Tab-separated table of C-alpha atoms in Angstrom:
chain	number	residue	atom	x	y	z
S	763	MET	CA	-1.306	0.494	19.043
S	764	VAL	CA	-4.760	-0.926	18.304
S	765	ASP	CA	-6.157	-3.504	20.715
S	766	PRO	CA	-5.745	-6.949	19.094
S	767	ASN	CA	-9.209	-7.769	20.428
S	768	ALA	CA	-10.774	-4.913	18.477
S	769	GLN	CA	-12.623	-7.307	16.189
S	770	SER	CA	-14.340	-9.202	19.007
S	771	SER	CA	-15.136	-5.905	20.740
S	772	ALA	CA	-16.734	-4.637	17.532
S	773	VAL	CA	-18.958	-7.716	17.397
S	774	GLN	CA	-20.099	-7.220	20.987
S	775	ASN	CA	-20.726	-3.516	20.437
S	776	LEU	CA	-22.782	-4.244	17.341
S	777	LYS	CA	-24.821	-6.885	19.133
S	778	GLN	CA	-25.490	-4.595	22.082
S	779	ARG	CA	-26.147	-1.477	19.996
S	780	THR	CA	-28.326	-2.750	17.166
S	781	ALA	CA	-29.583	-6.158	18.124
S	782	ARG	CA	-30.357	-6.057	21.801
S	783	LYS	CA	-33.972	-5.219	22.435
S	784	GLY	CA	-35.309	-5.206	25.944
S	785	ALA	CA	-38.910	-4.831	27.012
S	786	SER	CA	-40.030	-4.798	30.609
S	787	LYS	CA	-43.409	-6.376	31.222
S	788	GLY	CA	-44.559	-7.501	34.622
S	789	GLY	CA	-41.021	-7.237	35.947
S	790	VAL	CA	-39.676	-9.578	33.219
S	791	VAL	CA	-37.070	-8.272	30.771
S	792	MET	CA	-37.254	-9.901	27.317
S	793	THR	CA	-33.938	-9.813	25.391
S	794	THR	CA	-33.137	-10.845	21.810
S	795	GLN	CA	-29.573	-10.995	20.523
S	796	ILE	CA	-28.620	-10.949	16.881
S	797	ASN	CA	-27.054	-14.209	15.698
S	798	GLU	CA	-24.073	-14.844	13.454
S	799	SER	CA	-26.139	-15.344	10.320
S	800	GLU	CA	-27.767	-11.928	10.727
S	801	LEU	CA	-24.355	-10.316	11.139
S	802	GLU	CA	-23.201	-12.021	7.959
S	803	ALA	CA	-26.333	-10.798	6.173
S	804	GLN	CA	-25.649	-7.207	7.255
S	805	PHE	CA	-22.054	-7.526	6.064
S	806	ALA	CA	-23.172	-8.937	2.708
S	807	ALA	CA	-25.717	-6.143	2.307
S	808	THR	CA	-23.037	-3.523	2.896
S	809	ILE	CA	-20.790	-5.155	0.308
S	810	GLY	CA	-23.685	-5.510	-2.138
S	811	ALA	CA	-24.498	-1.807	-1.815
S	812	LYS	CA	-20.811	-1.019	-2.524
S	813	ASP	CA	-20.617	0.742	0.818
S	814	ARG	CA	-17.628	0.833	3.151
S	815	ILE	CA	-16.725	-1.651	5.845
S	816	GLU	CA	-15.238	0.257	8.773
S	817	PRO	CA	-12.924	-1.128	11.466
S	818	ARG	CA	-15.619	-1.233	14.150
S	819	ASP	CA	-18.101	-3.027	11.901
S	820	TRP	CA	-18.564	-6.761	12.175
S	821	MET	CA	-16.733	-8.658	9.432
S	822	PRO	CA	-15.854	-12.301	8.751
S	823	GLU	CA	-12.466	-13.236	10.143
S	824	LYS	CA	-11.371	-14.341	6.679
S	825	TYR	CA	-12.217	-10.872	5.310
S	826	ARG	CA	-10.141	-9.245	8.054
S	827	LYS	CA	-7.173	-11.514	7.361
S	828	THR	CA	-7.429	-10.911	3.606
S	829	VAL	CA	-7.470	-7.142	4.043
S	830	VAL	CA	-4.537	-7.251	6.467
S	831	ARG	CA	-2.553	-9.450	4.056
S	832	GLN	CA	-3.171	-7.156	1.073
S	833	VAL	CA	-2.631	-3.885	2.929
S	834	ALA	CA	0.525	-5.232	4.590
S	835	GLN	CA	1.954	-6.356	1.254
S	836	HIS	CA	1.184	-2.937	-0.188
S	837	ALA	CA	2.815	-1.159	2.776
S	838	HIS	CA	5.905	-3.377	2.589
S	839	SER	CA	6.180	-2.622	-1.139
S	840	GLU	CA	6.206	1.120	-0.506
S	841	ILE	CA	8.951	0.818	2.114
S	842	ILE	CA	11.091	-1.724	0.248
S	843	GLY	CA	10.506	0.292	-2.936
S	844	MET	CA	12.534	3.163	-1.464
S	845	GLN	CA	15.721	1.123	-1.808
S	846	PRO	CA	16.200	0.815	-5.600
S	847	GLU	CA	15.843	4.544	-6.228
S	848	GLY	CA	17.362	5.664	-2.931
S	849	ASN	CA	20.501	3.996	-4.227
S	850	TRP	CA	20.858	6.895	-6.715
S	851	ILE	CA	20.130	9.928	-4.526
S	852	SER	CA	23.812	10.683	-3.894
S	853	ARG	CA	24.685	10.071	-7.556
S	854	ALA	CA	21.952	12.065	-9.296
S	855	PRO	CA	23.459	14.240	-12.059
S	856	SER	CA	22.275	17.615	-10.751
S	857	LEU	CA	20.940	19.296	-7.627
S	858	ARG	CA	17.491	19.537	-9.224
S	859	ARG	CA	17.396	15.802	-10.015
S	860	LYS	CA	18.690	15.004	-6.532
S	861	ALA	CA	15.932	17.074	-4.895
S	862	ILE	CA	13.242	15.477	-7.078
S	863	LEU	CA	14.429	11.966	-6.280
S	864	LEU	CA	14.774	12.689	-2.568
S	865	ALA	CA	11.217	14.053	-2.452
S	866	LYS	CA	9.899	10.985	-4.248
S	867	VAL	CA	11.591	8.541	-1.875
S	868	GLN	CA	10.157	10.501	1.063
S	869	ASP	CA	6.704	10.203	-0.504
S	870	GLU	CA	7.071	6.427	-0.671
S	871	ALA	CA	7.912	6.337	3.047
S	872	GLY	CA	4.748	8.300	3.732
S	873	HIS	CA	2.689	5.894	1.652
S	874	GLY	CA	3.979	3.007	3.716
S	875	LEU	CA	2.995	4.766	6.939
S	876	TYR	CA	-0.546	5.487	5.671
S	877	LEU	CA	-0.974	1.819	4.837
S	878	TYR	CA	0.497	0.468	8.061
S	879	SER	CA	-1.940	2.760	9.880
S	880	ALA	CA	-4.832	1.277	7.878
S	881	ALA	CA	-3.727	-2.233	8.883
S	882	GLU	CA	-3.480	-1.153	12.516
S	883	THR	CA	-7.198	-0.373	12.566
S	884	LEU	CA	-7.738	-4.135	12.275
S	885	GLY	CA	-5.419	-4.948	15.160
S	886	ALA	CA	-2.247	-5.652	13.138
S	887	SER	CA	0.597	-3.519	14.518
S	888	ARG	CA	3.388	-2.342	12.242
S	889	ASP	CA	5.882	-4.085	14.558
S	890	GLU	CA	4.122	-7.381	13.931
S	891	LEU	CA	3.893	-6.806	10.175
S	892	THR	CA	7.536	-5.774	9.853
S	893	GLU	CA	8.690	-8.807	11.806
S	894	LYS	CA	6.652	-11.053	9.504
S	895	LEU	CA	8.230	-9.400	6.465
S	896	ILE	CA	11.738	-9.923	7.804
S	897	ALA	CA	10.919	-13.536	8.679
S	898	GLY	CA	9.680	-14.158	5.122
S	899	LYS	CA	6.068	-14.701	6.213
S	900	GLN	CA	4.780	-11.725	4.193
S	901	LYS	CA	5.652	-10.497	0.709
S	902	TYR	CA	6.160	-7.267	-1.210
S	903	SER	CA	5.945	-6.468	-4.913
S	904	SER	CA	8.287	-8.627	-6.997
S	905	ILE	CA	9.405	-5.615	-9.088
S	906	PHE	CA	11.635	-4.350	-6.284
S	907	ASN	CA	13.801	-7.452	-6.406
S	908	TYR	CA	15.398	-6.214	-9.632
S	909	PRO	CA	18.486	-3.959	-9.489
S	910	THR	CA	18.776	-0.354	-10.656
S	911	LEU	CA	21.930	-0.544	-12.762
S	912	ALA	CA	21.948	3.026	-14.067
S	913	TYR	CA	20.473	6.413	-13.202
S	914	THR	CA	18.241	5.961	-16.256
S	915	ASP	CA	16.385	3.305	-14.268
S	916	VAL	CA	15.046	6.057	-12.000
S	917	GLY	CA	13.094	7.440	-14.955
S	918	THR	CA	11.980	4.003	-16.128
S	919	ILE	CA	10.728	3.093	-12.661
S	920	GLY	CA	8.804	6.369	-12.536
S	921	TRP	CA	7.211	5.753	-15.923
S	922	LEU	CA	6.552	2.003	-15.946
S	923	VAL	CA	6.585	0.884	-12.315
S	924	ASP	CA	4.686	3.858	-10.913
S	925	GLY	CA	2.471	3.749	-14.002
S	926	ALA	CA	1.580	0.122	-13.263
S	927	ALA	CA	1.010	1.062	-9.629
S	928	ILE	CA	-1.471	3.767	-10.667
S	929	VAL	CA	-3.433	1.334	-12.843
S	930	ASN	CA	-3.552	-1.104	-9.944
S	931	GLN	CA	-4.250	1.405	-7.182
S	932	VAL	CA	-6.805	3.836	-8.604
S	933	PRO	CA	-9.560	1.172	-8.375
S	934	LEU	CA	-8.509	0.597	-4.758
S	935	CYS	CA	-9.792	4.085	-3.926
S	936	ARG	CA	-13.202	2.355	-4.105
S	937	THR	CA	-12.211	-0.756	-2.177
S	938	SER	CA	-14.703	-2.004	0.392
S	939	PHE	CA	-12.492	-1.422	3.442
S	940	GLY	CA	-12.803	2.241	4.384
S	941	PRO	CA	-9.352	3.126	5.795
S	942	TYR	CA	-7.609	1.436	2.857
S	943	GLY	CA	-9.679	3.263	0.251
S	944	ARG	CA	-9.215	6.648	1.891
S	945	ALA	CA	-5.448	6.161	2.167
S	946	MET	CA	-5.280	5.315	-1.533
S	947	ILE	CA	-6.741	8.663	-2.601
S	948	ARG	CA	-3.662	10.574	-1.488
S	949	VAL	CA	-1.282	7.792	-2.531
S	950	CYS	CA	-2.631	7.828	-6.095
S	951	LYS	CA	-2.298	11.593	-6.402
S	952	GLU	CA	1.364	11.409	-5.470
S	953	GLU	CA	2.026	8.348	-7.646
S	954	SER	CA	0.620	10.237	-10.639
S	955	PHE	CA	3.188	12.966	-10.053
S	956	HIS	CA	5.928	10.338	-9.771
S	957	GLN	CA	4.981	8.850	-13.117
S	958	ARG	CA	5.054	12.236	-14.843
S	959	GLN	CA	8.432	12.973	-13.271
S	960	GLY	CA	9.863	9.668	-14.536
S	961	TYR	CA	8.490	10.175	-18.031
S	962	GLU	CA	9.891	13.725	-18.141
S	963	LEU	CA	13.321	12.420	-17.165
S	964	LEU	CA	13.284	9.845	-19.957
S	965	MET	CA	12.009	12.390	-22.469
S	966	THR	CA	14.904	14.688	-21.558
S	967	MET	CA	17.389	11.867	-22.075
S	968	MET	CA	15.823	10.943	-25.436
S	969	ARG	CA	16.616	14.489	-26.605
S	970	GLY	CA	20.240	13.981	-25.615
S	971	THR	CA	23.065	11.912	-27.068
S	972	ASP	CA	22.948	8.559	-28.809
S	973	GLU	CA	24.421	7.013	-25.687
S	974	GLN	CA	21.630	8.452	-23.544
S	975	ARG	CA	18.935	7.209	-25.940
S	976	ALA	CA	20.496	3.756	-25.948
S	977	SER	CA	20.518	3.798	-22.146
S	978	VAL	CA	16.790	4.551	-22.061
S	979	GLN	CA	15.977	1.707	-24.453
S	980	GLU	CA	18.149	-0.738	-22.511
S	981	SER	CA	16.461	0.232	-19.236
S	982	VAL	CA	12.989	-0.156	-20.739
S	983	ASN	CA	13.953	-3.594	-22.043
S	984	ARG	CA	14.913	-4.725	-18.533
S	985	PHE	CA	11.863	-3.352	-16.710
S	986	TRP	CA	9.052	-4.081	-19.186
S	987	TRP	CA	8.420	-7.708	-18.236
S	988	PRO	CA	8.822	-7.221	-14.470
S	989	ALA	CA	6.353	-4.316	-14.741
S	990	LEU	CA	3.788	-6.604	-16.375
S	991	MET	CA	4.289	-9.124	-13.576
S	992	MET	CA	3.462	-6.455	-10.960
S	993	PHE	CA	-0.241	-7.189	-11.419
S	994	GLY	CA	0.235	-10.690	-10.079
S	995	PRO	CA	-0.217	-14.107	-11.656
S	996	PRO	CA	-2.806	-14.766	-14.367
S	997	ASP	CA	-6.388	-14.986	-13.122
S	998	ASP	CA	-6.578	-18.767	-13.441
S	999	ASP	CA	-3.528	-19.076	-11.170
S	1000	SER	CA	-4.467	-16.423	-8.598
S	1001	PRO	CA	-5.964	-18.073	-5.492
S	1002	ASN	CA	-7.160	-14.864	-3.832
S	1003	THR	CA	-8.676	-12.898	-6.723
S	1004	GLU	CA	-12.142	-14.483	-6.815
S	1005	GLN	CA	-12.866	-14.015	-3.105
S	1006	SER	CA	-11.358	-10.521	-3.039
S	1007	MET	CA	-13.570	-9.545	-5.979
S	1008	GLU	CA	-16.640	-10.953	-4.247
S	1009	TRP	CA	-15.914	-8.900	-1.137
S	1010	GLY	CA	-15.122	-5.746	-3.091
S	1011	ILE	CA	-11.545	-5.595	-1.815
S	1012	LYS	CA	-10.494	-5.746	-5.464
S	1013	THR	CA	-12.677	-4.412	-8.266
S	1014	HIS	CA	-10.675	-5.684	-11.273
S	1015	THR	CA	-8.839	-8.917	-11.952
S	1016	ASN	CA	-5.074	-9.143	-12.472
S	1017	ASP	CA	-5.437	-9.771	-16.202
S	1018	GLU	CA	-7.872	-6.877	-16.675
S	1019	LEU	CA	-5.445	-4.473	-15.030
S	1020	ARG	CA	-2.487	-5.849	-16.982
S	1021	GLN	CA	-4.338	-5.325	-20.267
S	1022	LYS	CA	-5.228	-1.763	-19.304
S	1023	PHE	CA	-1.579	-1.049	-18.504
S	1024	VAL	CA	-0.386	-2.375	-21.866
S	1025	ASP	CA	-3.005	-0.374	-23.759
S	1026	MET	CA	-1.963	2.751	-21.898
S	1027	SER	CA	1.794	2.253	-22.242
S	1028	VAL	CA	2.134	1.544	-25.979
S	1029	PRO	CA	1.199	5.052	-27.194
S	1030	GLN	CA	3.375	6.563	-24.460
S	1031	ALA	CA	6.330	4.495	-25.712
S	1032	GLU	CA	5.704	5.663	-29.272
S	1033	ALA	CA	5.710	9.301	-28.149
S	1034	LEU	CA	8.894	8.693	-26.180
S	1035	GLY	CA	10.618	6.966	-29.091
S	1036	VAL	CA	11.263	3.552	-27.522
S	1037	THR	CA	9.917	0.059	-28.170
S	1038	PHE	CA	8.963	-2.775	-25.871
S	1039	PRO	CA	10.853	-6.083	-26.109
S	1040	ASP	CA	7.860	-8.114	-27.286
S	1041	GLU	CA	7.505	-9.307	-30.875
S	1042	GLY	CA	3.951	-10.379	-30.117
S	1043	LEU	CA	2.864	-6.853	-29.177
S	1044	LYS	CA	0.352	-5.637	-31.790
S	1045	TRP	CA	-3.047	-4.014	-32.032
S	1046	ASN	CA	-6.039	-6.360	-32.261
S	1047	GLU	CA	-8.815	-4.539	-34.078
S	1048	GLU	CA	-11.404	-7.152	-33.193
S	1049	ARG	CA	-10.705	-7.027	-29.456
S	1050	GLY	CA	-9.992	-3.316	-29.359
S	1051	HIS	CA	-6.866	-4.007	-27.316
S	1052	TYR	CA	-3.195	-4.779	-27.812
S	1053	ASP	CA	-2.182	-8.417	-27.924
S	1054	PHE	CA	1.048	-9.191	-26.077
S	1055	SER	CA	3.143	-12.219	-25.254
S	1056	THR	CA	2.873	-14.197	-22.040
S	1057	PRO	CA	5.317	-13.109	-19.321
S	1058	ASP	CA	7.762	-15.678	-17.978
S	1059	TRP	CA	5.714	-16.909	-15.032
S	1060	ASP	CA	8.463	-19.311	-13.968
S	1061	GLU	CA	10.684	-16.278	-13.397
S	1062	PHE	CA	7.861	-14.541	-11.534
S	1063	TRP	CA	7.311	-17.412	-9.108
S	1064	SER	CA	11.044	-17.809	-8.610
S	1065	VAL	CA	11.342	-14.167	-7.571
S	1066	VAL	CA	8.261	-14.398	-5.330
S	1067	LYS	CA	9.794	-17.394	-3.572
S	1068	GLY	CA	12.924	-15.396	-2.769
S	1069	ASN	CA	15.232	-16.270	-5.643
S	1070	GLY	CA	15.301	-12.924	-7.450
S	1071	PRO	CA	18.453	-10.882	-8.089
S	1072	CYS	CA	17.989	-8.681	-5.000
S	1073	ASN	CA	15.631	-10.517	-2.608
S	1074	ASP	CA	18.231	-11.172	0.063
S	1075	GLN	CA	19.712	-7.690	-0.237
S	1076	ARG	CA	16.343	-5.952	0.084
S	1077	VAL	CA	15.235	-7.878	3.185
S	1078	ALA	CA	18.674	-7.622	4.825
S	1079	HIS	CA	18.648	-3.855	4.324
S	1080	ARG	CA	15.145	-3.624	5.817
S	1081	LYS	CA	16.178	-5.721	8.811
S	1082	ARG	CA	19.254	-3.576	9.405
S	1083	ALA	CA	17.207	-0.378	9.289
S	1084	TRP	CA	14.604	-1.912	11.618
S	1085	ASP	CA	17.214	-3.031	14.145
S	1086	GLU	CA	19.165	0.213	14.047
S	1087	GLY	CA	15.991	2.238	14.490
S	1088	ALA	CA	14.857	0.372	17.623
S	1089	TRP	CA	16.236	3.086	19.936
S	1090	VAL	CA	14.221	5.746	18.089
S	1091	ARG	CA	10.990	3.787	18.531
S	1092	ASP	CA	11.767	3.156	22.202
S	1093	ALA	CA	12.527	6.837	22.782
S	1094	ALA	CA	9.316	7.904	21.048
S	1095	LEU	CA	7.240	5.518	23.166
S	1096	ALA	CA	8.932	6.706	26.357
S	1097	PHE	CA	8.310	10.338	25.395
S	1098	ALA	CA	4.645	9.593	24.684
S	1099	GLU	CA	4.226	7.837	28.041
S	1100	ASN	CA	5.916	10.674	29.940
S	1101	SER	CA	3.825	13.266	28.103
S	1102	ALA	CA	0.662	11.383	29.044
S	1103	VAL	CA	1.685	11.411	32.711
S	1104	ASP	CA	2.563	15.112	32.619
S	1105	SER	CA	-0.734	16.044	30.997
S	1106	ALA	CA	-2.866	13.941	33.371
S	1107	PRO	CA	-5.341	16.076	35.392
S	1108	THR	CA	-4.286	16.808	38.982
S	1109	ASP	CA	-6.524	16.598	42.044
S	1110	SER	CA	-8.800	19.593	42.657
S	1111	PRO	CA	-7.455	22.070	45.235
S	1112	GLU	CA	-8.769	21.661	48.738
S	1113	THR	CA	-11.683	23.811	49.892
S	1114	PRO	CA	-10.332	26.953	51.611
S	1115	THR	CA	-10.539	26.940	55.417
S	1116	ALA	CA	-12.422	29.628	57.276
S	1117	ASP	CA	-9.183	31.355	58.318
S	1118	THR	CA	-7.941	31.397	54.727
S	1119	ALA	CA	-11.259	32.783	53.500
S	1120	ASP	CA	-11.218	35.582	56.099
S	1121	THR	CA	-7.641	36.530	55.153
S	1122	THR	CA	-8.527	36.648	51.501
S	1123	ALA	CA	-11.541	38.860	52.189
S	1124	GLU	CA	-9.443	41.279	54.247
S	1125	GLU	CA	-6.816	41.545	51.475
S	1126	ALA	CA	-9.561	42.196	48.920
S	1127	ALA	CA	-11.013	44.940	51.146
S	1128	LYS	CA	-7.657	46.725	51.263
C-alpha cells in the first residue's frame, strides 16, 4: 500500500533535490528553497510540453484529486462491468462462446487492477476506493446499470459499449499522468479485441434466422442511447471537462468523442445490416459529420444518481463479493508478512575461535 503522505514527501524531495543550494563561505551556509509558485511553474511547464507527471513529482492537490477521481471511476467501471456479461457465461450457446466470454470477463478484471494500481501511486488504496464505491461516494459508468436481457446483448456490448470505450480511452494513452497513460496502452489493445469479438458475434447472428436478426436489432435499439451517454454529459453541463483539458488529463471533450463514435458506428451498422433508433441520424455534408438527436439527459442523470434499472443490484453484488473476499485479502497479507520475515537477513556468523580454527586446519591437512 502506498504511503498516504507520498504527495507531501514528493514535495520535500523535490525541494531538497532541485531547489536547495548551499554555499559555504566563511563558515556560513547560504540556503535557498524553492517556493510554491516555482513548483507550480515547473508543473505548468511539464503540462505545456505535453510531458508526463509522475507520482513523485510535485502536483497541485486539486490535480491529484481529479486524477484519483477519474482513475477510480474507470477502475470501478471495469470491475462492475464484469457483471452484465458474466451473467451469461454459464448460458453461452457453445463451449467456444463460453471460453471467449470467460476470457473477456477476466480481461476486464485485469483492467480494473491496472487502474487501481495507478490510483495507488497517488496514495489512494483500493480498499479505500472500493469502500467509497459501496458507500455511493464514487461512481462508475452509467452503461452498466442497464440489464442484459438476452445473450445477444453480449455481442452488442462488445460492439457498441467496448467501441465507445475505445474512442474514449485511446486518447487517454497520452494523458498527462504517467501511470494512467501507460496502463491504458494495454487496456486499449484488449478492448479492441473485445469489440471485434462482439461484432463477429452479431455478424454471425445476422446470417442466421429471422428470429436471430430481430434479436440483434432489438438489442441495438436498447443499447444505442446508453452507449452515447457513456461519454458523459454535454460539454456545457460537464463541470470537470475544462480543467481536465487544461491539465492534459483529458485531450478531447465529451461531445467531440461522442461525435467521433457516431461517425464510426454508422458505417459499421450498415455493414452489419441494422439501424439505430434515431430518426434524426443523417449525414451533414457541410459539417462532414453525422447529425444525431439529443440523448435523454434526464434519464442519464437519473441513472447517475442511482435510479437506473440495475444500480442497486450492481452495488449490492460488488459489496457481497468484497465482503466474502475479505478472508482472501487477509490471508494474502499474512502470507506476505510471513514471507518478509522469513526472507529477512540473519546475523553474520560469529568469528571462529582459535580452537575451532586449529581443528579446521587439522581436518584440512588430513
